[in-house]
Amino acid sequence: MAIGRSKVVVVGTGAVGAAVAFDIVMNHVCDDLILIDINKEKSWAEATDLQHSLGYSGSKMNIKDGEYADCADADLVVIAAALPYITGQTRLDMMEKASVIMKSIVPPIMASCFSGIIVVITNPVDVMAYYVHKLSGLPANKVIGTGTALDSARLKYHLADIMNVDPQSVNALCMGEHGDSQIIPWSQITVGGKKFLDIINDNKARLKEFNINSVDEDIKMIAYRIINAKGATTFGIAATTVQIIKAVLFDENKVIPVSAMLNGEYGENGVYVGVPAVLNNKGVKELVEYHLANNEMMELKKSIEIIKQYNEKLKL
């Protein structure tokens, strides 16, 4: 009998789920990887294809397609199932159909006696993370949405490119809805430890073409451009999800902006929203509460209010 083996289940083997599974294998994140899909031929094909990659990876992972019963002893379940994006939709427009999918997935996961942590990718992710929390009965710290983690990575890359510095030298994030109402808290962004707003003021000649409002819009809209061109965003969300998985499985206490339940932070309660959180083997250990500028707090409140309105439309 294997001792201390880590196990991850990915539910949904479309473009996103398959990319997540591939990233898990390439980084040998766990010992056992199970793929589940309503299309059993698809999950079998993805699992078999991943098995064939092991000959060149040096990994000894156990990869297979499976059933919801396989969730029983899983450490973590990733929900990546979703219907294809329809041009012109916002993420919030996908809520009704996404909620039907969640209702078909979460009960059988929990019927297996699963007691681990769930990571939700399915959009609208803030609303779906809340819904999964309610459907599963798991404590809020054990249900994590990918939230604004990918948006934050996009922002870091964008600012690093403008400044011609390594992205790891940029401390930047997006907050609020993973969607059209998300905000960039510019007061909290630093490059090399220096506030970005001070960098703008000190380098007016160098950054004269820089426009905060255009960056806000670019980060919000870049996903739609990618989806319209290739059908889905895959590599970015896969890498993002794997960072969250690693933070949990390896007990990293790593701060990542994810969709997590607010319990008084930012003056809000009972709503999942993209905020920086400390992640470890308990899931969300704690949230990081920033002292936002007044205008940033107002925009965050507006974003949270939109999420709340959609939460109220769910059939709980």
mmCIF file of C-alpha atoms in Angstrom:
data_model
loop_
_atom_site.group_PDB
_atom_site.id
_atom_site.type_symbol
_atom_site.label_atom_id
_atom_site.label_comp_id
_atom_site.label_asym_id
_atom_site.label_seq_id
_atom_site.Cartn_x
_atom_site.Cartn_y
_atom_site.Cartn_z
ATOM 1 C CA MET A 1 0.000 0.000 0.000
ATOM 2 C CA ALA A 2 1.322 3.436 -0.996
ATOM 3 C CA ILE A 3 2.028 5.745 1.930
ATOM 4 C CA GLY A 4 1.676 9.514 1.760
ATOM 5 C CA ARG A 5 0.638 9.668 -1.881
ATOM 6 C CA SER A 6 -0.925 12.931 -3.043
ATOM 7 C CA LYS A 7 -3.968 12.767 -5.288
ATOM 8 C CA VAL A 8 -5.604 15.366 -7.526
ATOM 9 C CA VAL A 9 -8.800 14.932 -9.533
ATOM 10 C CA VAL A 10 -9.580 17.177 -12.508
ATOM 11 C CA VAL A 11 -13.262 17.307 -13.461
ATOM 12 C CA GLY A 12 -13.748 18.504 -17.032
ATOM 13 C CA THR A 13 -11.212 17.605 -19.720
ATOM 14 C CA GLY A 14 -11.941 20.282 -22.271
ATOM 15 C CA ALA A 15 -9.238 22.699 -23.388
ATOM 16 C CA VAL A 16 -8.751 24.180 -19.920
ATOM 17 C CA GLY A 17 -8.961 20.949 -17.925
ATOM 18 C CA ALA A 18 -6.564 19.175 -20.294
ATOM 19 C CA ALA A 19 -4.091 22.062 -20.055
ATOM 20 C CA VAL A 20 -4.274 21.962 -16.253
ATOM 21 C CA ALA A 21 -3.668 18.203 -16.277
ATOM 22 C CA PHE A 22 -0.678 18.590 -18.602
ATOM 23 C CA ASP A 23 0.836 21.285 -16.375
ATOM 24 C CA ILE A 24 0.320 19.053 -13.323
ATOM 25 C CA VAL A 25 2.153 16.202 -15.061
ATOM 26 C CA MET A 26 5.005 18.329 -16.382
ATOM 27 C CA ASN A 27 5.606 19.738 -12.892
ATOM 28 C CA HIS A 28 4.951 16.397 -11.126
ATOM 29 C CA VAL A 29 2.650 18.137 -8.699
ATOM 30 C CA CYS A 30 1.061 14.970 -7.319
ATOM 31 C CA ASP A 31 1.462 11.202 -7.315
ATOM 32 C CA ASP A 32 -1.995 10.279 -8.591
ATOM 33 C CA LEU A 33 -3.954 12.241 -11.197
ATOM 34 C CA ILE A 34 -7.520 11.278 -12.087
ATOM 35 C CA LEU A 35 -9.461 12.810 -14.977
ATOM 36 C CA ILE A 36 -13.266 12.839 -15.050
ATOM 37 C CA ASP A 37 -15.538 14.028 -17.826
ATOM 38 C CA ILE A 38 -19.126 13.469 -18.912
ATOM 39 C CA ASN A 39 -17.548 12.382 -22.201
ATOM 40 C CA LYS A 40 -15.746 9.287 -20.966
ATOM 41 C CA GLU A 41 -13.938 8.769 -24.261
ATOM 42 C CA LYS A 42 -12.459 12.249 -23.934
ATOM 43 C CA SER A 43 -11.208 11.723 -20.373
ATOM 44 C CA TRP A 44 -9.785 8.328 -21.354
ATOM 45 C CA ALA A 45 -8.017 9.858 -24.357
ATOM 46 C CA GLU A 46 -6.526 12.719 -22.350
ATOM 47 C CA ALA A 47 -5.377 10.382 -19.570
ATOM 48 C CA THR A 48 -3.837 7.956 -22.052
ATOM 49 C CA ASP A 49 -2.097 10.747 -23.948
ATOM 50 C CA LEU A 50 -0.661 12.032 -20.659
ATOM 51 C CA GLN A 51 0.490 8.533 -19.741
ATOM 52 C CA HIS A 52 2.441 8.433 -22.991
ATOM 53 C CA SER A 53 4.248 11.649 -22.030
ATOM 54 C CA LEU A 54 5.750 9.978 -18.959
ATOM 55 C CA GLY A 55 8.364 8.147 -20.997
ATOM 56 C CA TYR A 56 10.216 11.417 -21.515
ATOM 57 C CA SER A 57 9.369 13.230 -18.293
ATOM 58 C CA GLY A 58 11.119 10.982 -15.783
ATOM 59 C CA SER A 59 7.951 11.046 -13.691
ATOM 60 C CA LYS A 60 6.340 7.994 -12.104
ATOM 61 C CA MET A 61 2.904 9.495 -11.700
ATOM 62 C CA ASN A 62 -0.190 7.331 -11.837
ATOM 63 C CA ILE A 63 -2.585 8.865 -14.386
ATOM 64 C CA LYS A 64 -5.971 7.482 -15.335
ATOM 65 C CA ASP A 65 -9.520 8.421 -16.220
ATOM 66 C CA GLY A 66 -11.977 7.742 -13.460
ATOM 67 C CA GLU A 67 -15.327 8.193 -11.760
ATOM 68 C CA TYR A 68 -16.606 10.447 -8.995
ATOM 69 C CA ALA A 69 -15.965 7.628 -6.523
ATOM 70 C CA ASP A 70 -12.256 8.318 -7.102
ATOM 71 C CA CYS A 71 -12.686 11.643 -5.281
ATOM 72 C CA ALA A 72 -13.109 9.842 -1.950
ATOM 73 C CA ASP A 73 -9.438 9.985 -0.968
ATOM 74 C CA ALA A 74 -8.381 12.915 -3.147
ATOM 75 C CA ASP A 75 -6.511 15.797 -1.551
ATOM 76 C CA LEU A 76 -7.830 18.263 -4.082
ATOM 77 C CA VAL A 77 -10.450 18.406 -6.829
ATOM 78 C CA VAL A 78 -10.222 20.912 -9.682
ATOM 79 C CA ILE A 79 -13.526 21.796 -11.380
ATOM 80 C CA ALA A 80 -12.809 22.932 -14.926
ATOM 81 C CA ALA A 81 -16.058 21.853 -16.594
ATOM 82 C CA ALA A 82 -17.828 24.478 -18.710
ATOM 83 C CA LEU A 83 -19.767 24.955 -21.907
ATOM 84 C CA PRO A 84 -17.986 26.631 -24.834
ATOM 85 C CA TYR A 85 -17.804 30.430 -24.789
ATOM 86 C CA ILE A 86 -20.245 32.237 -27.087
ATOM 87 C CA THR A 87 -18.905 35.389 -28.721
ATOM 88 C CA GLY A 88 -20.285 38.508 -27.088
ATOM 89 C CA GLN A 89 -20.915 36.928 -23.693
ATOM 90 C CA THR A 90 -19.487 38.277 -20.481
ATOM 91 C CA ARG A 91 -18.427 35.779 -17.838
ATOM 92 C CA LEU A 92 -21.532 36.648 -15.823
ATOM 93 C CA ASP A 93 -23.712 35.784 -18.811
ATOM 94 C CA MET A 94 -22.508 32.188 -18.410
ATOM 95 C CA MET A 95 -23.886 31.854 -14.872
ATOM 96 C CA GLU A 96 -27.150 30.017 -15.527
ATOM 97 C CA LYS A 97 -25.646 27.213 -17.600
ATOM 98 C CA ALA A 98 -22.569 27.023 -15.380
ATOM 99 C CA SER A 99 -24.738 26.575 -12.294
ATOM 100 C CA VAL A 100 -26.498 23.622 -13.948
ATOM 101 C CA ILE A 101 -23.107 22.037 -14.564
ATOM 102 C CA MET A 102 -22.015 22.612 -10.958
ATOM 103 C CA LYS A 103 -25.222 21.015 -9.692
ATOM 104 C CA SER A 104 -24.440 17.899 -11.739
ATOM 105 C CA ILE A 105 -20.835 17.707 -10.501
ATOM 106 C CA VAL A 106 -20.660 18.730 -6.854
ATOM 107 C CA PRO A 107 -23.226 16.316 -5.308
ATOM 108 C CA PRO A 108 -21.519 13.173 -6.711
ATOM 109 C CA ILE A 109 -18.130 14.509 -5.581
ATOM 110 C CA MET A 110 -19.447 14.902 -2.052
ATOM 111 C CA ALA A 111 -21.312 11.564 -2.202
ATOM 112 C CA SER A 112 -17.892 9.913 -2.484
ATOM 113 C CA CYS A 113 -17.139 11.179 1.069
ATOM 114 C CA PHE A 114 -14.626 13.680 -0.304
ATOM 115 C CA SER A 115 -13.292 15.981 2.415
ATOM 116 C CA GLY A 116 -10.432 17.742 0.671
ATOM 117 C CA ILE A 117 -10.146 21.099 -1.067
ATOM 118 C CA ILE A 118 -11.931 22.179 -4.245
ATOM 119 C CA VAL A 119 -10.437 24.636 -6.719
ATOM 120 C CA VAL A 120 -13.030 26.154 -9.072
ATOM 121 C CA ILE A 121 -12.056 27.459 -12.511
ATOM 122 C CA THR A 122 -15.510 27.542 -14.156
ATOM 123 C CA ASN A 123 -16.780 31.056 -14.939
ATOM 124 C CA PRO A 124 -18.222 33.214 -13.569
ATOM 125 C CA VAL A 125 -15.720 31.936 -11.049
ATOM 126 C CA ASP A 126 -16.624 34.136 -8.066
ATOM 127 C CA VAL A 127 -20.286 33.159 -8.292
ATOM 128 C CA MET A 128 -19.470 29.511 -9.014
ATOM 129 C CA ALA A 129 -17.053 29.267 -6.073
ATOM 130 C CA TYR A 130 -19.833 30.565 -3.828
ATOM 131 C CA TYR A 131 -22.261 28.056 -5.374
ATOM 132 C CA VAL A 132 -19.844 25.143 -4.935
ATOM 133 C CA HIS A 133 -19.342 26.161 -1.313
ATOM 134 C CA LYS A 134 -23.104 26.076 -0.757
ATOM 135 C CA LEU A 135 -23.678 22.841 -2.701
ATOM 136 C CA SER A 136 -20.797 20.986 -1.103
ATOM 137 C CA GLY A 137 -21.292 22.007 2.496
ATOM 138 C CA LEU A 138 -17.517 22.315 2.777
ATOM 139 C CA PRO A 139 -16.180 25.147 4.949
ATOM 140 C CA ALA A 140 -15.402 28.251 2.912
ATOM 141 C CA ASN A 141 -11.651 27.892 3.387
ATOM 142 C CA LYS A 142 -11.815 24.590 1.488
ATOM 143 C CA VAL A 143 -13.429 26.024 -1.649
ATOM 144 C CA ILE A 144 -11.165 28.317 -3.669
ATOM 145 C CA GLY A 145 -11.898 30.037 -6.967
ATOM 146 C CA THR A 146 -9.038 30.950 -9.291
ATOM 147 C CA GLY A 147 -10.382 34.492 -9.032
ATOM 148 C CA THR A 148 -8.117 37.312 -10.172
ATOM 149 C CA ALA A 149 -4.920 35.247 -9.999
ATOM 150 C CA LEU A 150 -4.600 35.067 -13.787
ATOM 151 C CA ASP A 151 -5.569 38.728 -14.231
ATOM 152 C CA SER A 152 -2.833 39.594 -11.746
ATOM 153 C CA ALA A 153 -0.276 37.575 -13.710
ATOM 154 C CA ARG A 154 -1.307 39.404 -16.877
ATOM 155 C CA LEU A 155 -0.904 42.737 -15.110
ATOM 156 C CA LYS A 156 2.540 41.826 -13.764
ATOM 157 C CA TYR A 157 3.690 40.812 -17.241
ATOM 158 C CA HIS A 158 2.261 43.977 -18.784
ATOM 159 C CA LEU A 159 3.932 46.325 -16.293
ATOM 160 C CA ALA A 160 7.230 44.434 -16.431
ATOM 161 C CA ASP A 161 7.204 44.782 -20.216
ATOM 162 C CA ILE A 162 6.604 48.523 -19.973
ATOM 163 C CA MET A 163 9.362 48.957 -17.378
ATOM 164 C CA ASN A 164 11.722 46.447 -19.011
ATOM 165 C CA VAL A 165 12.203 44.550 -15.756
ATOM 166 C CA ASP A 166 11.746 40.945 -14.660
ATOM 167 C CA PRO A 167 8.056 40.251 -13.848
ATOM 168 C CA GLN A 168 9.156 38.881 -10.467
ATOM 169 C CA SER A 169 10.303 42.402 -9.590
ATOM 170 C CA VAL A 170 6.710 43.602 -10.016
ATOM 171 C CA ASN A 171 4.289 43.239 -7.110
ATOM 172 C CA ALA A 172 0.888 43.811 -8.695
ATOM 173 C CA LEU A 173 -2.588 42.355 -8.536
ATOM 174 C CA CYS A 174 -6.184 42.740 -9.623
ATOM 175 C CA MET A 175 -9.078 42.535 -7.176
ATOM 176 C CA GLY A 176 -12.832 42.101 -7.220
ATOM 177 C CA GLU A 177 -14.767 40.146 -9.822
ATOM 178 C CA HIS A 178 -12.836 38.025 -12.291
ATOM 179 C CA GLY A 179 -14.646 39.910 -15.006
ATOM 180 C CA ASP A 180 -15.578 43.287 -16.344
ATOM 181 C CA SER A 181 -15.873 45.043 -12.959
ATOM 182 C CA GLN A 182 -12.469 43.995 -11.596
ATOM 183 C CA ILE A 183 -10.184 46.715 -10.301
ATOM 184 C CA ILE A 184 -6.461 47.386 -10.235
ATOM 185 C CA PRO A 185 -5.470 48.865 -6.841
ATOM 186 C CA TRP A 186 -2.688 51.107 -8.151
ATOM 187 C CA SER A 187 -1.902 52.377 -4.654
ATOM 188 C CA GLN A 188 -0.644 48.880 -3.752
ATOM 189 C CA ILE A 189 1.502 48.172 -6.820
ATOM 190 C CA THR A 190 5.284 48.328 -6.546
ATOM 191 C CA VAL A 191 8.250 47.678 -8.826
ATOM 192 C CA GLY A 192 11.451 46.812 -7.006
ATOM 193 C CA GLY A 193 9.736 47.911 -3.791
ATOM 194 C CA LYS A 194 8.930 51.403 -5.137
ATOM 195 C CA LYS A 195 5.315 52.468 -5.476
ATOM 196 C CA PHE A 196 4.290 52.450 -9.117
ATOM 197 C CA LEU A 197 2.423 55.750 -8.742
ATOM 198 C CA ASP A 198 5.694 57.310 -7.560
ATOM 199 C CA ILE A 199 7.499 55.780 -10.541
ATOM 200 C CA ILE A 200 5.014 57.455 -12.883
ATOM 201 C CA ASN A 201 5.524 60.826 -11.204
ATOM 202 C CA ASP A 202 9.310 60.487 -11.146
ATOM 203 C CA ASN A 203 9.607 59.324 -14.770
ATOM 204 C CA LYS A 204 7.130 61.497 -16.649
ATOM 205 C CA ALA A 205 9.305 61.752 -19.719
ATOM 206 C CA ARG A 206 10.024 58.021 -19.855
ATOM 207 C CA LEU A 207 6.427 56.949 -19.192
ATOM 208 C CA LYS A 208 4.604 59.751 -20.973
ATOM 209 C CA GLU A 209 2.678 57.245 -23.119
ATOM 210 C CA PHE A 210 1.522 55.288 -20.067
ATOM 211 C CA ASN A 211 -2.195 55.540 -19.297
ATOM 212 C CA ILE A 212 -3.657 53.874 -16.207
ATOM 213 C CA ASN A 213 -7.169 53.760 -17.644
ATOM 214 C CA SER A 214 -6.032 52.015 -20.820
ATOM 215 C CA VAL A 215 -4.168 49.393 -18.761
ATOM 216 C CA ASP A 216 -7.320 48.760 -16.728
ATOM 217 C CA GLU A 217 -9.249 48.136 -19.937
ATOM 218 C CA ASP A 218 -6.501 46.070 -21.574
ATOM 219 C CA ILE A 219 -6.259 43.661 -18.633
ATOM 220 C CA LYS A 220 -10.043 43.267 -18.533
ATOM 221 C CA MET A 221 -10.391 42.646 -22.263
ATOM 222 C CA ILE A 222 -7.304 40.586 -23.157
ATOM 223 C CA ALA A 223 -9.032 37.302 -22.276
ATOM 224 C CA TYR A 224 -11.841 38.009 -24.747
ATOM 225 C CA ARG A 225 -9.296 38.682 -27.485
ATOM 226 C CA ILE A 226 -7.535 35.389 -26.777
ATOM 227 C CA ILE A 227 -10.800 33.428 -26.632
ATOM 228 C CA ASN A 228 -12.073 34.941 -29.868
ATOM 229 C CA ALA A 229 -8.825 33.977 -31.588
ATOM 230 C CA LYS A 230 -8.245 30.440 -30.230
ATOM 231 C CA GLY A 231 -11.458 29.394 -28.491
ATOM 232 C CA ALA A 232 -10.240 29.482 -24.877
ATOM 233 C CA THR A 233 -7.475 30.740 -22.641
ATOM 234 C CA THR A 234 -5.519 27.645 -21.627
ATOM 235 C CA PHE A 235 -1.826 28.065 -20.794
ATOM 236 C CA GLY A 236 -2.235 31.038 -18.477
ATOM 237 C CA ILE A 237 -5.100 29.588 -16.448
ATOM 238 C CA ALA A 238 -3.373 26.191 -16.299
ATOM 239 C CA ALA A 239 -0.189 27.696 -14.845
ATOM 240 C CA THR A 240 -2.272 29.793 -12.460
ATOM 241 C CA THR A 241 -4.280 26.812 -11.244
ATOM 242 C CA VAL A 242 -1.165 24.708 -10.710
ATOM 243 C CA GLN A 243 0.368 27.448 -8.563
ATOM 244 C CA ILE A 244 -2.745 27.316 -6.377
ATOM 245 C CA ILE A 245 -2.618 23.508 -6.231
ATOM 246 C CA LYS A 246 1.057 23.555 -5.261
ATOM 247 C CA ALA A 247 0.450 26.155 -2.565
ATOM 248 C CA VAL A 248 -2.140 23.813 -1.051
ATOM 249 C CA LEU A 249 -0.451 20.436 -1.488
ATOM 250 C CA PHE A 250 3.004 21.664 -0.460
ATOM 251 C CA ASP A 251 1.702 23.790 2.444
ATOM 252 C CA GLU A 252 3.477 26.846 1.051
ATOM 253 C CA ASN A 253 1.625 29.646 2.896
ATOM 254 C CA LYS A 254 1.833 31.503 -0.406
ATOM 255 C CA VAL A 255 -0.094 34.716 -1.098
ATOM 256 C CA ILE A 256 -2.135 34.469 -4.297
ATOM 257 C CA PRO A 257 -5.118 36.640 -5.308
ATOM 258 C CA VAL A 258 -7.915 34.063 -5.475
ATOM 259 C CA SER A 259 -11.659 34.078 -5.113
ATOM 260 C CA ALA A 260 -12.260 33.552 -1.401
ATOM 261 C CA MET A 261 -15.037 34.161 1.090
ATOM 262 C CA LEU A 262 -14.966 37.532 2.833
ATOM 263 C CA ASN A 263 -15.688 37.523 6.557
ATOM 264 C CA GLY A 264 -15.577 41.194 7.444
ATOM 265 C CA GLU A 265 -12.595 42.070 5.261
ATOM 266 C CA TYR A 266 -13.177 45.233 3.221
ATOM 267 C CA GLY A 267 -16.422 45.614 5.185
ATOM 268 C CA GLU A 268 -18.102 42.678 3.438
ATOM 269 C CA ASN A 269 -19.382 39.258 4.465
ATOM 270 C CA GLY A 270 -20.589 36.064 2.805
ATOM 271 C CA VAL A 271 -19.352 36.727 -0.714
ATOM 272 C CA TYR A 272 -16.549 35.199 -2.767
ATOM 273 C CA VAL A 273 -14.355 37.804 -4.428
ATOM 274 C CA GLY A 274 -10.832 38.111 -5.797
ATOM 275 C CA VAL A 275 -8.529 39.176 -2.948
ATOM 276 C CA PRO A 276 -5.004 38.221 -1.894
ATOM 277 C CA ALA A 277 -5.099 35.136 0.325
ATOM 278 C CA VAL A 278 -2.559 33.008 2.149
ATOM 279 C CA LEU A 279 -2.891 29.439 0.851
ATOM 280 C CA ASN A 280 -1.659 26.288 2.570
ATOM 281 C CA ASN A 281 -2.796 22.723 3.214
ATOM 282 C CA LYS A 282 -5.904 24.029 4.993
ATOM 283 C CA GLY A 283 -6.942 25.916 1.856
ATOM 284 C CA VAL A 284 -7.383 29.611 2.588
ATOM 285 C CA LYS A 285 -5.430 30.237 5.785
ATOM 286 C CA GLU A 286 -6.227 33.955 5.942
ATOM 287 C CA LEU A 287 -6.926 36.960 3.754
ATOM 288 C CA VAL A 288 -4.642 39.939 3.231
ATOM 289 C CA GLU A 289 -6.569 43.170 3.746
ATOM 290 C CA TYR A 290 -5.059 46.194 2.019
ATOM 291 C CA HIS A 291 -5.562 49.826 2.989
ATOM 292 C CA LEU A 292 -7.004 50.871 -0.341
ATOM 293 C CA ALA A 293 -7.350 54.438 -1.563
ATOM 294 C CA ASN A 294 -10.877 55.792 -1.219
ATOM 295 C CA ASN A 295 -11.622 55.586 -4.945
ATOM 296 C CA GLU A 296 -10.258 52.021 -5.070
ATOM 297 C CA MET A 297 -12.447 50.954 -2.168
ATOM 298 C CA MET A 298 -15.478 52.460 -3.887
ATOM 299 C CA GLU A 299 -14.737 50.542 -7.091
ATOM 300 C CA LEU A 300 -14.146 47.318 -5.162
ATOM 301 C CA LYS A 301 -17.479 47.758 -3.386
ATOM 302 C CA LYS A 302 -19.205 48.191 -6.752
ATOM 303 C CA SER A 303 -17.601 45.012 -8.042
ATOM 304 C CA ILE A 304 -18.616 43.085 -4.929
ATOM 305 C CA GLU A 305 -22.169 44.354 -5.241
ATOM 306 C CA ILE A 306 -22.373 42.965 -8.786
ATOM 307 C CA ILE A 307 -21.194 39.554 -7.578
ATOM 308 C CA LYS A 308 -23.771 39.635 -4.771
ATOM 309 C CA GLN A 309 -26.557 40.368 -7.243
ATOM 310 C CA TYR A 310 -25.669 37.284 -9.244
ATOM 311 C CA ASN A 311 -25.311 35.155 -6.110
ATOM 312 C CA GLU A 312 -28.905 36.031 -5.307
ATOM 313 C CA LYS A 313 -30.015 34.602 -8.669
ATOM 314 C CA LEU A 314 -28.657 31.157 -7.831
ATOM 315 C CA LYS A 315 -31.157 28.417 -7.019
ATOM 316 C CA LEU A 316 -29.843 27.327 -3.627
#
